[in-house]
Short mmCIF file of C-alpha atoms in Angstrom, two decimals:
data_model
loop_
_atom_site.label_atom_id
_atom_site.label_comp_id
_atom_site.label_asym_id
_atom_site.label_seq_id
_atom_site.Cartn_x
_atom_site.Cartn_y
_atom_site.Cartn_z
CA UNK A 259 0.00 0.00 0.00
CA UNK A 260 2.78 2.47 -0.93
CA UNK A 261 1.06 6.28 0.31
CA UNK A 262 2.84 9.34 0.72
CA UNK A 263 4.06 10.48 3.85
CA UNK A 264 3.59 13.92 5.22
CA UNK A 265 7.20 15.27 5.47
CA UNK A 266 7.38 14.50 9.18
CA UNK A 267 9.70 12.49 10.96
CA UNK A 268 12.50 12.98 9.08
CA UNK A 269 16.40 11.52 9.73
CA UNK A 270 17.83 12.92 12.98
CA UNK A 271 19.72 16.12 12.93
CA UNK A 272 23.19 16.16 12.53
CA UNK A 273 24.04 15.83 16.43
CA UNK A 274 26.41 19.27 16.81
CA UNK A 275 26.00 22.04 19.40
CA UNK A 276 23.63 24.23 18.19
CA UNK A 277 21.34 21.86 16.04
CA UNK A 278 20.94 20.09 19.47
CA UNK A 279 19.84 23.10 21.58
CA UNK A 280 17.52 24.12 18.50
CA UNK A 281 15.87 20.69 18.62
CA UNK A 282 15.59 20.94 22.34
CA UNK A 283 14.46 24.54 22.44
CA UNK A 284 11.50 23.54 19.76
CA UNK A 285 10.39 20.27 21.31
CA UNK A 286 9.79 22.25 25.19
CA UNK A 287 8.34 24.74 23.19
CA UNK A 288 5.69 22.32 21.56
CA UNK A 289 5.24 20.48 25.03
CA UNK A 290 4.05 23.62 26.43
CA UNK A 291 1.27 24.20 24.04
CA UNK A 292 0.35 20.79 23.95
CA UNK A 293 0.36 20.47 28.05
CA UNK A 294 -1.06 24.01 28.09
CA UNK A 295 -2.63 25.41 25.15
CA UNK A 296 -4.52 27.83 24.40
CA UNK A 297 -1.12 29.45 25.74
CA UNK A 298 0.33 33.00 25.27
CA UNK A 299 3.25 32.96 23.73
CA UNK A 300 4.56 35.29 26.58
CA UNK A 301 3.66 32.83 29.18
CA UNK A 302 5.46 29.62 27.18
CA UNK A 303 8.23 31.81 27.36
CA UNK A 304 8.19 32.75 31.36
CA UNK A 305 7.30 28.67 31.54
CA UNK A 306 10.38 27.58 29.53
CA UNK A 307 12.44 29.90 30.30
CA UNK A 308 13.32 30.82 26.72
CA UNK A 309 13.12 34.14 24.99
CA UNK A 310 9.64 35.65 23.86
CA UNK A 311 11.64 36.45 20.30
CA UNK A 312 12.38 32.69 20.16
CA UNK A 313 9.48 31.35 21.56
CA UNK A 314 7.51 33.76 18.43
CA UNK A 315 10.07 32.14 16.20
CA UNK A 316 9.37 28.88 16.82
CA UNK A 317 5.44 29.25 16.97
CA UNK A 318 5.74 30.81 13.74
CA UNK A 319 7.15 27.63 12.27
CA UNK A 320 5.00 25.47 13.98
CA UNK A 321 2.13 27.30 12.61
CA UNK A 322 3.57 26.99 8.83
CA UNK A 323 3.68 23.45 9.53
CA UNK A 324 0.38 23.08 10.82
CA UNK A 325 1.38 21.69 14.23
CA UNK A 326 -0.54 24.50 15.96
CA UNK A 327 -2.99 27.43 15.15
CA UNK A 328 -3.96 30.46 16.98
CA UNK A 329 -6.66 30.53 19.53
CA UNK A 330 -10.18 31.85 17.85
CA UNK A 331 -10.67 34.38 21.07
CA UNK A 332 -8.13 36.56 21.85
CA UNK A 333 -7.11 37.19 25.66
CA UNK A 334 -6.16 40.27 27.13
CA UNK A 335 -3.62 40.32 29.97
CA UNK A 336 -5.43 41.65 33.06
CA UNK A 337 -8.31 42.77 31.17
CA UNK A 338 -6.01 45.71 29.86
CA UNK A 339 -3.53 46.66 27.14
CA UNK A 340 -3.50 44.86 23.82
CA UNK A 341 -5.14 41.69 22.95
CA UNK A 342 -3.05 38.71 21.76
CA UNK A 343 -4.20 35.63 20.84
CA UNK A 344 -3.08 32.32 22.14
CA UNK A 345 -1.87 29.49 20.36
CA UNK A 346 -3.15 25.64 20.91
CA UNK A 347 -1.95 22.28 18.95
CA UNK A 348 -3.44 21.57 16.10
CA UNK A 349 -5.27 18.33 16.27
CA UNK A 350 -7.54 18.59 13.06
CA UNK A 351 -4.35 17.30 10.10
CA UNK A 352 -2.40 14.90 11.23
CA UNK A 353 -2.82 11.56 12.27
CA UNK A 354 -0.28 8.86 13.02
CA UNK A 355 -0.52 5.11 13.05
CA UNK A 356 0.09 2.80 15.81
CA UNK A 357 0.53 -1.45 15.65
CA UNK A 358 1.01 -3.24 18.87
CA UNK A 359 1.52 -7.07 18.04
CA UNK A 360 0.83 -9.24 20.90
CA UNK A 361 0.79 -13.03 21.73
CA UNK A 362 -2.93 -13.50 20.43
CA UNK A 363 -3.40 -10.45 18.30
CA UNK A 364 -2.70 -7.26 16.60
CA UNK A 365 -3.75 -3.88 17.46
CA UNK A 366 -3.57 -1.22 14.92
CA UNK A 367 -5.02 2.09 15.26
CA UNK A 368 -4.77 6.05 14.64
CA UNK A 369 -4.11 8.68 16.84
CA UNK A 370 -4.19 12.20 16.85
CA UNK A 371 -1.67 14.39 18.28
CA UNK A 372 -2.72 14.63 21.47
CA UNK A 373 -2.48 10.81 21.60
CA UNK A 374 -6.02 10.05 21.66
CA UNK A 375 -7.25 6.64 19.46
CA UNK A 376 -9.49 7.88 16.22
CA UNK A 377 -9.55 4.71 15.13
CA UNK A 378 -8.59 1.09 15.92
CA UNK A 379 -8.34 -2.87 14.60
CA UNK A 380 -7.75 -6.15 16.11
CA UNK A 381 -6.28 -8.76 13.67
CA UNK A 382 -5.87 -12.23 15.34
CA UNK A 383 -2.61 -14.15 13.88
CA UNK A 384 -2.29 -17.08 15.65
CA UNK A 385 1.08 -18.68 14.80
CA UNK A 386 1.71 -16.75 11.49
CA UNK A 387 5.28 -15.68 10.51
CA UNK A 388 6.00 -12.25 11.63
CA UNK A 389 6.43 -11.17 7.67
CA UNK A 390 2.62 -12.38 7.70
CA UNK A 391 2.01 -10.66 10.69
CA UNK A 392 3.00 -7.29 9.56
CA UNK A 393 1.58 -7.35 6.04
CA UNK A 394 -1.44 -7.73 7.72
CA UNK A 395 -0.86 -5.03 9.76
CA UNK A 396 -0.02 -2.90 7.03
CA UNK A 397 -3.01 -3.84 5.33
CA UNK A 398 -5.61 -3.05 8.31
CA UNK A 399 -3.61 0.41 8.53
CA UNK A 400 -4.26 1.13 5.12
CA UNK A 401 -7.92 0.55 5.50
CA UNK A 402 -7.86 2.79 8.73
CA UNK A 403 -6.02 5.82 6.48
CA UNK A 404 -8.82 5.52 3.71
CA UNK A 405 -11.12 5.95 6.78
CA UNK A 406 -9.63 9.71 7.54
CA UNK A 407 -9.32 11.42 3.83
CA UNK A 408 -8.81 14.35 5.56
CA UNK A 409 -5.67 13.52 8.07
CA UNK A 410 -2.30 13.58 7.14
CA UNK A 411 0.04 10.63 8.12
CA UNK A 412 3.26 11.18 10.05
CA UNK A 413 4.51 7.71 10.03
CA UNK A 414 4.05 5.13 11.84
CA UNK A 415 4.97 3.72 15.48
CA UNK A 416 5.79 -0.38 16.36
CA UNK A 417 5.27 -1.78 19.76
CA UNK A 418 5.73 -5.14 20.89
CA UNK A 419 6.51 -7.14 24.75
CA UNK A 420 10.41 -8.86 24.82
CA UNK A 421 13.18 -7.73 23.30
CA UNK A 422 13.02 -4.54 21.03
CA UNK A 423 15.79 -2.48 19.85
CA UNK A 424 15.04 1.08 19.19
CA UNK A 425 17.80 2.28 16.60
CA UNK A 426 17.61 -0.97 14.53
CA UNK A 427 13.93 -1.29 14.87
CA UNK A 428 14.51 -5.16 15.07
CA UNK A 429 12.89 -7.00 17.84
CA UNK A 430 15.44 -8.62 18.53
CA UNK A 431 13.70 -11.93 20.77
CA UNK A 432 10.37 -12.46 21.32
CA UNK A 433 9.81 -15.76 23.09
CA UNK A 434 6.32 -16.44 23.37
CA UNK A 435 6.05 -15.04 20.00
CA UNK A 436 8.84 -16.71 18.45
CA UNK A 437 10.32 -14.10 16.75
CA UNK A 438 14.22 -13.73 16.38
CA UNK A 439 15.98 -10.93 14.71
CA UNK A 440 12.79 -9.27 12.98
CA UNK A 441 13.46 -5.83 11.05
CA UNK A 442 10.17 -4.38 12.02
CA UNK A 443 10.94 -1.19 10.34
CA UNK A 444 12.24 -2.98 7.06
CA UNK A 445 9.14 -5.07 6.90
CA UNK A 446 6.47 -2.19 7.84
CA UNK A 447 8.17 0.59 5.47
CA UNK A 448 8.18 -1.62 2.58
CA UNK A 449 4.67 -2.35 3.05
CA UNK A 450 3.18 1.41 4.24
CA UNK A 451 5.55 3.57 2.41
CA UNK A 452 5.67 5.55 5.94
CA UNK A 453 8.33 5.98 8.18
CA UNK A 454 8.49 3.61 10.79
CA UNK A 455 9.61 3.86 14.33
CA UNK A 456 10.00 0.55 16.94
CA UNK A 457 10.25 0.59 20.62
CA UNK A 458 9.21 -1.77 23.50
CA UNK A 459 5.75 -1.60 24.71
CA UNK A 460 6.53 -0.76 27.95
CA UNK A 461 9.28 2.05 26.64
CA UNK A 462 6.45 3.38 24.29
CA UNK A 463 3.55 3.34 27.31
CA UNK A 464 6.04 5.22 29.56
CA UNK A 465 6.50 7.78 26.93
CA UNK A 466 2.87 7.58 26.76
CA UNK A 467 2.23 8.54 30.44
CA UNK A 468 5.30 11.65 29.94
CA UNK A 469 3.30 13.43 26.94
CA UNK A 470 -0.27 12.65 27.92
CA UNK A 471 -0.79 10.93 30.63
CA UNK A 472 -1.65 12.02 34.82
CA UNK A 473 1.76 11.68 35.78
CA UNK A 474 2.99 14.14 33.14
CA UNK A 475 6.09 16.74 34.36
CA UNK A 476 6.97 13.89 37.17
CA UNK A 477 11.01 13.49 37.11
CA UNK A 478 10.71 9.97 37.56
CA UNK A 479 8.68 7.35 36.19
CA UNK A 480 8.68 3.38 36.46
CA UNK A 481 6.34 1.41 34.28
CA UNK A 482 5.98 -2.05 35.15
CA UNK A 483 3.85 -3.94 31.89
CA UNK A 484 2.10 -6.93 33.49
CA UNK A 485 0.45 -8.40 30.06
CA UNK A 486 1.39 -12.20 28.64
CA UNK A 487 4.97 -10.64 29.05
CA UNK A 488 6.09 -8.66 31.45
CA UNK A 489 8.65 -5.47 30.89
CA UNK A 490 9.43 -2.40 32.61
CA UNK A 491 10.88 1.34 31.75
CA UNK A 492 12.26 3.85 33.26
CA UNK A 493 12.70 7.26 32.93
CA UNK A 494 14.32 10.49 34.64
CA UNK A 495 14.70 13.98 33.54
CA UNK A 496 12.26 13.00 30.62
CA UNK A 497 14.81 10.75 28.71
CA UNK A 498 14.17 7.07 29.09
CA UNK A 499 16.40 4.68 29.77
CA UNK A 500 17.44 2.06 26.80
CA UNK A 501 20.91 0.42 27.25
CA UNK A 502 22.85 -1.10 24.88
CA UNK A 503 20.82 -2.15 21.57
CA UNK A 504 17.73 -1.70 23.78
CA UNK A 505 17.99 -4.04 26.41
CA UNK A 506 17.15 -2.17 29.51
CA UNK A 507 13.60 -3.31 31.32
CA UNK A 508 14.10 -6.97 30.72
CA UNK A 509 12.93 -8.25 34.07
CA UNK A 510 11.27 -10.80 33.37
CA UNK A 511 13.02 -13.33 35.13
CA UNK A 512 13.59 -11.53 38.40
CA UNK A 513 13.02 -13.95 41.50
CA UNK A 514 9.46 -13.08 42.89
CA UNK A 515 9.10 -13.29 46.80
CA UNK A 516 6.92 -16.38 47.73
CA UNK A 517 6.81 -17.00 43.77
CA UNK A 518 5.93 -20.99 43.10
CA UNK A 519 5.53 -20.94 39.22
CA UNK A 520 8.32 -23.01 36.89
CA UNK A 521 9.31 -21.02 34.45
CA UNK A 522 11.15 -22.14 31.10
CA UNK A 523 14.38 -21.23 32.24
CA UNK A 524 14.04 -24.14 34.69
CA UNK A 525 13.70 -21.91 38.26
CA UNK A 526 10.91 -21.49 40.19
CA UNK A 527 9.12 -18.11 40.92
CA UNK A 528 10.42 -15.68 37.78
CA UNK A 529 8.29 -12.49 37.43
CA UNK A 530 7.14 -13.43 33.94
CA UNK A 531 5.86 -16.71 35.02
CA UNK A 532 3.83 -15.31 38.22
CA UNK A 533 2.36 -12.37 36.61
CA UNK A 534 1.75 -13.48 33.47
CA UNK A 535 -2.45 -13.38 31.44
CA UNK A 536 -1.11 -17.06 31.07
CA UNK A 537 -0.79 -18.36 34.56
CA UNK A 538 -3.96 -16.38 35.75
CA UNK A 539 -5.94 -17.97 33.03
CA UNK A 540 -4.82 -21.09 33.93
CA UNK A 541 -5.43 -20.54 37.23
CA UNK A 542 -8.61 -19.35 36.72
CA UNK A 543 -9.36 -22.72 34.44
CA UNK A 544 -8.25 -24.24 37.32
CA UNK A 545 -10.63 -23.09 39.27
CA UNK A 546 -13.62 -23.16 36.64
CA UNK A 547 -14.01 -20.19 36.09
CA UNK A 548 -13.43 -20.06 32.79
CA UNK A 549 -12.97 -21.94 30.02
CA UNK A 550 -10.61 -19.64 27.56
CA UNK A 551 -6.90 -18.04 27.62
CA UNK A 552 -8.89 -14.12 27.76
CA UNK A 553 -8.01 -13.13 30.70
CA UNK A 554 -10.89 -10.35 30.27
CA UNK A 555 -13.42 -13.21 30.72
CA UNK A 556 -11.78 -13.29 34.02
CA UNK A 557 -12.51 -9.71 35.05
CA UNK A 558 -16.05 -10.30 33.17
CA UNK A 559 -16.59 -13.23 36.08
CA UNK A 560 -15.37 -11.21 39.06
CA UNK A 561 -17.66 -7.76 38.11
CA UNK A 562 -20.55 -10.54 37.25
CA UNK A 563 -20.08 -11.60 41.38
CA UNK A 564 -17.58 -14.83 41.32
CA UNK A 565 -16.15 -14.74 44.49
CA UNK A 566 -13.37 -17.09 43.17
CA UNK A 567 -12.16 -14.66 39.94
CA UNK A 568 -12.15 -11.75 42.37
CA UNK A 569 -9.95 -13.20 44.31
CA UNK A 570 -7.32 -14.59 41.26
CA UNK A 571 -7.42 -10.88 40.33
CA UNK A 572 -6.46 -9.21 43.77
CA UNK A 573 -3.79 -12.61 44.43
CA UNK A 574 -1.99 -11.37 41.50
CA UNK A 575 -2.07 -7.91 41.70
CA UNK A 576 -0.96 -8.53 45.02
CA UNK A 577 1.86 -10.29 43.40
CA UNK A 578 2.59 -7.45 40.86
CA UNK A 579 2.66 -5.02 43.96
CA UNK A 580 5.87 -7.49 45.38
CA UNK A 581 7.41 -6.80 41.72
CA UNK A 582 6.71 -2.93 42.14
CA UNK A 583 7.83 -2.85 45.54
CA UNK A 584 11.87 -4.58 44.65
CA UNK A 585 11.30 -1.79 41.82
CA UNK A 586 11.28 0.69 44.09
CA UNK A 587 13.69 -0.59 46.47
CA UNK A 588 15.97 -0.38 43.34
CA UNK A 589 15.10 3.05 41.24
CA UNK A 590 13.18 5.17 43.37
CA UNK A 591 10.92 6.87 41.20
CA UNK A 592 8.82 9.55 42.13
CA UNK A 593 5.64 7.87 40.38
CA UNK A 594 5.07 4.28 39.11
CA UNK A 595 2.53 3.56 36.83
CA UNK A 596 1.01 -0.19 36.52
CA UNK A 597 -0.50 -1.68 33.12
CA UNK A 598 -2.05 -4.28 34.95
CA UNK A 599 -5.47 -5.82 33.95
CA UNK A 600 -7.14 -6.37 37.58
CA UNK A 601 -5.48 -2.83 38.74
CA UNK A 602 -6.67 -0.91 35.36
CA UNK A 603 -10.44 -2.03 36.05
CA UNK A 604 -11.24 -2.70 39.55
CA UNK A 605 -10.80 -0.84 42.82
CA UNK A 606 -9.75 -3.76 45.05
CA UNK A 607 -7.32 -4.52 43.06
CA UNK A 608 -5.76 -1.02 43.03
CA UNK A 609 -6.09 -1.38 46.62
CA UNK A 610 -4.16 -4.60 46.83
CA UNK A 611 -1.30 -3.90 44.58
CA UNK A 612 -0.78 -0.60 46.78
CA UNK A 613 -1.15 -2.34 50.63
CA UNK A 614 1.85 -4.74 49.43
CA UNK A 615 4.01 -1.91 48.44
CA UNK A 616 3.22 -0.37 51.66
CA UNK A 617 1.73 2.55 52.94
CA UNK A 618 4.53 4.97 52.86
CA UNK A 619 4.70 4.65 49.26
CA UNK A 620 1.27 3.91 48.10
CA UNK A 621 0.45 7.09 46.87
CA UNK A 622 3.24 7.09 44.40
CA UNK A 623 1.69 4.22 42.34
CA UNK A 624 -1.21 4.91 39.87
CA UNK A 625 -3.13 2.13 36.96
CA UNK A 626 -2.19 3.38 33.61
CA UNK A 627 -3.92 6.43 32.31
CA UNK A 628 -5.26 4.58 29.09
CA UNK A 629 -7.25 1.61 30.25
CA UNK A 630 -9.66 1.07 26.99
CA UNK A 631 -7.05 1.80 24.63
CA UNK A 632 -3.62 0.55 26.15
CA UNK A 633 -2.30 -1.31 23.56
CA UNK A 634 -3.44 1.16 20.86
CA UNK A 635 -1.89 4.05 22.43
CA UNK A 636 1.70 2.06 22.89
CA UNK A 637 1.96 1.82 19.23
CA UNK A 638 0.70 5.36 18.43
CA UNK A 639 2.63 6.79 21.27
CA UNK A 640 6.36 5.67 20.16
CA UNK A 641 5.64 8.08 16.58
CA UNK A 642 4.45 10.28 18.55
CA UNK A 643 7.34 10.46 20.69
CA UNK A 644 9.57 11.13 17.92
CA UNK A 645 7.72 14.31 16.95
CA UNK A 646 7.61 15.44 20.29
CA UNK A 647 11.24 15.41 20.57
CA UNK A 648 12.31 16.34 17.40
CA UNK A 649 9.21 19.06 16.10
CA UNK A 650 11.43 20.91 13.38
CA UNK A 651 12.00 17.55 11.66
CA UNK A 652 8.74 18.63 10.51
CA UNK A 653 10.55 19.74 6.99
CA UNK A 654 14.10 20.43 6.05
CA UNK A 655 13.17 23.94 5.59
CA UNK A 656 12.24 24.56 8.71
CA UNK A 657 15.45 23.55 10.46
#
């Protein structure tokens, strides 16, 4: 489905002195209408720090680009002197798309800027190949675009559980998946025509949180991802932590306190193996409560009043709270934010996961802000990302 790509999302600036402040100046600049818009220019200034001559400068070029537009109703500071008018992203043009590909299925969707799902698609695979996989992808994506006639498209963001290298845009292992050595972003340009950008799911969800999310201007974040795998991220000072070729955030065979699961590696009690949809809808078939691997049927049981699926749900959030807690003990974040299925939709499970970490620090930990459209919004959010930091990519004449 070759389409043309809005001139967004460019290569990367040369990395020299000046080009790098310019990028930085631009992307705080677009933060601050996107976290406060409709903004005065004047007060993104005072807020950043930045002068108002720049700060016009780089509004101007944002507006040329169509990233933002100028507030219909002009303000007036203190009800005196002259009006101005404010300036607020520009949601209305461009759209980018996001693919998630997990153990049972694909989710592909569109986003807007603000990072809020237009559109979405889940495409079961089963056992395919991944170049099957991601053809299909490609294809539901192209069906989503002919949906929005209007919308530009940026390019498009990869997310996926295991192990996912950012600058190749390989995922690199994917056990449960099978995949080895997969050039995502080979595959997925080919096939859109767009540019594509990979990251880890729980990389891309912590980004996620940073631009849109309720723990937005934290300096710390952990994000533990509690799905079929089971990943974390960190990140300080608004850059998040990768490692070499993108290995940071593989926990998933850290030892789990009072853990009793074999895992594949041949121990007893690794976090992937506790916490895992797997083992809880085993568990829960176990226990006959239901008769499938979705571990949403399990949540369907416990709001429905089974007394048994309840408590599967708050035993392993309890166990996730164990995972956050040796988290903690190690980073120290000033929030933590849980993808979690029990924590993301019921109370008591919120309330477990936070009584094991304990009550001085109970406060710090919060369910993902995207509960209906998780897995959506980690594929959008990992293009969006890349605009964020990196706005006058936008063209080559505007750098």
């Amino acid at each position: 489905m070759p389409r043309t790509a809005a001139p967004l999302l460019t290569s990367p600036i040369p990395r020299v002195a000046d080009s790098d402040r310019r990028r930085t100046s631009a992307s705080v600049v677009l933060r601050s209408v996107l976290e406060h818009g409709p903004v005065a220019r004047s007060t993104i200034a005072r807020l950043t720090g930045l002068s108002p001559a720049s700060v016009t400068d780089y509004c101007a070029r944002f507006a040329e680009l169509g990233l933002i537009r100028e507030s219909a109703v002009p303000r007036r500071s203190k009800g005196v002197g002259r009006p101005h008018l404010p300036v607020d992203l520009d949601d209305s043009r461009f759209v980018v798309g996001g693919v998630h590909v997990a153990v049972p299925y694909t989710t592909v969707a569109l986003l807007d800027l603000r990072g809020r799902v237009l559109a979405r698609s889940e495409v079961e695979h089963g056992r395919a190949e991944p170049a099957q996989v991601l053809a299909r992808a490609a294809d539901t994506l192209a069906a989503l675009f002919a949906g929005a006639p209007g919308s530009r498209v940026l390019g498009v963001g990869f997310a996926a559980g295991g192990w996912v290298d950012r600058d190749s845009g390989t995922v690199v292992e994917h056990p449960l998946l099978g995949w080895r050595e997969v050039p995502v972003r080979e595959l997925l340009g080919a096939r859109t025509g767009l540019p594509v950008h990979v990251d880890g799911h729980a990389r891309a969800l912590v980004n996620a949180e940073r631009l849109f999310g309720r723990v937005r201007g934290s300096g710390s974040v952990l994000h533990l991802f509690a799905g079929n795998m089971v990943d974390a991220a960190f990140t300080t000072h608004d850059e998040v932590h990768h490692g070499p070729r993108s290995q940071a955030g593989s926990i998933a065979h850290l030892p789990v306190p009072g853990g009793t699961e074999p895992c594949d590696c041949g121990r007893v009690g690794c976090l992937q193996a506790e916490l895992s949809e797997g083992t809880l809808c085993r568990r829960a078939r176990e226990a006959g409560v239901v008769d499938g691997v979705n571990p949403m049927h399990v949540v369907d049981a416990a709001a429905a009043g089974d007394p048994v699926a309840a408590r599967l749900l708050r035993e392993r959030s309890r166990r996730v709270g164990r995972a956050v807690g040796l988290l903690l003990d190690v980073l120290n974040p000033e929030r933590v934010v849980v993808t979690e299925i029990g924590v993301m939709h019921r109370a008591d499970c919120l309330a477990a996961l936070r009584e094991e970490v304990g009550a001085d620090r109970a406060a710090s930990v919060s369910p993902v802000s995207f509960p209906d459209s998780v897995l959506a919004v980690a594929g959008g959010a990992v293009a969006l990302d890349v605009l964020y930091r990196d706005p006058l990519a936008a063209s080559p004449d505007a750098i």
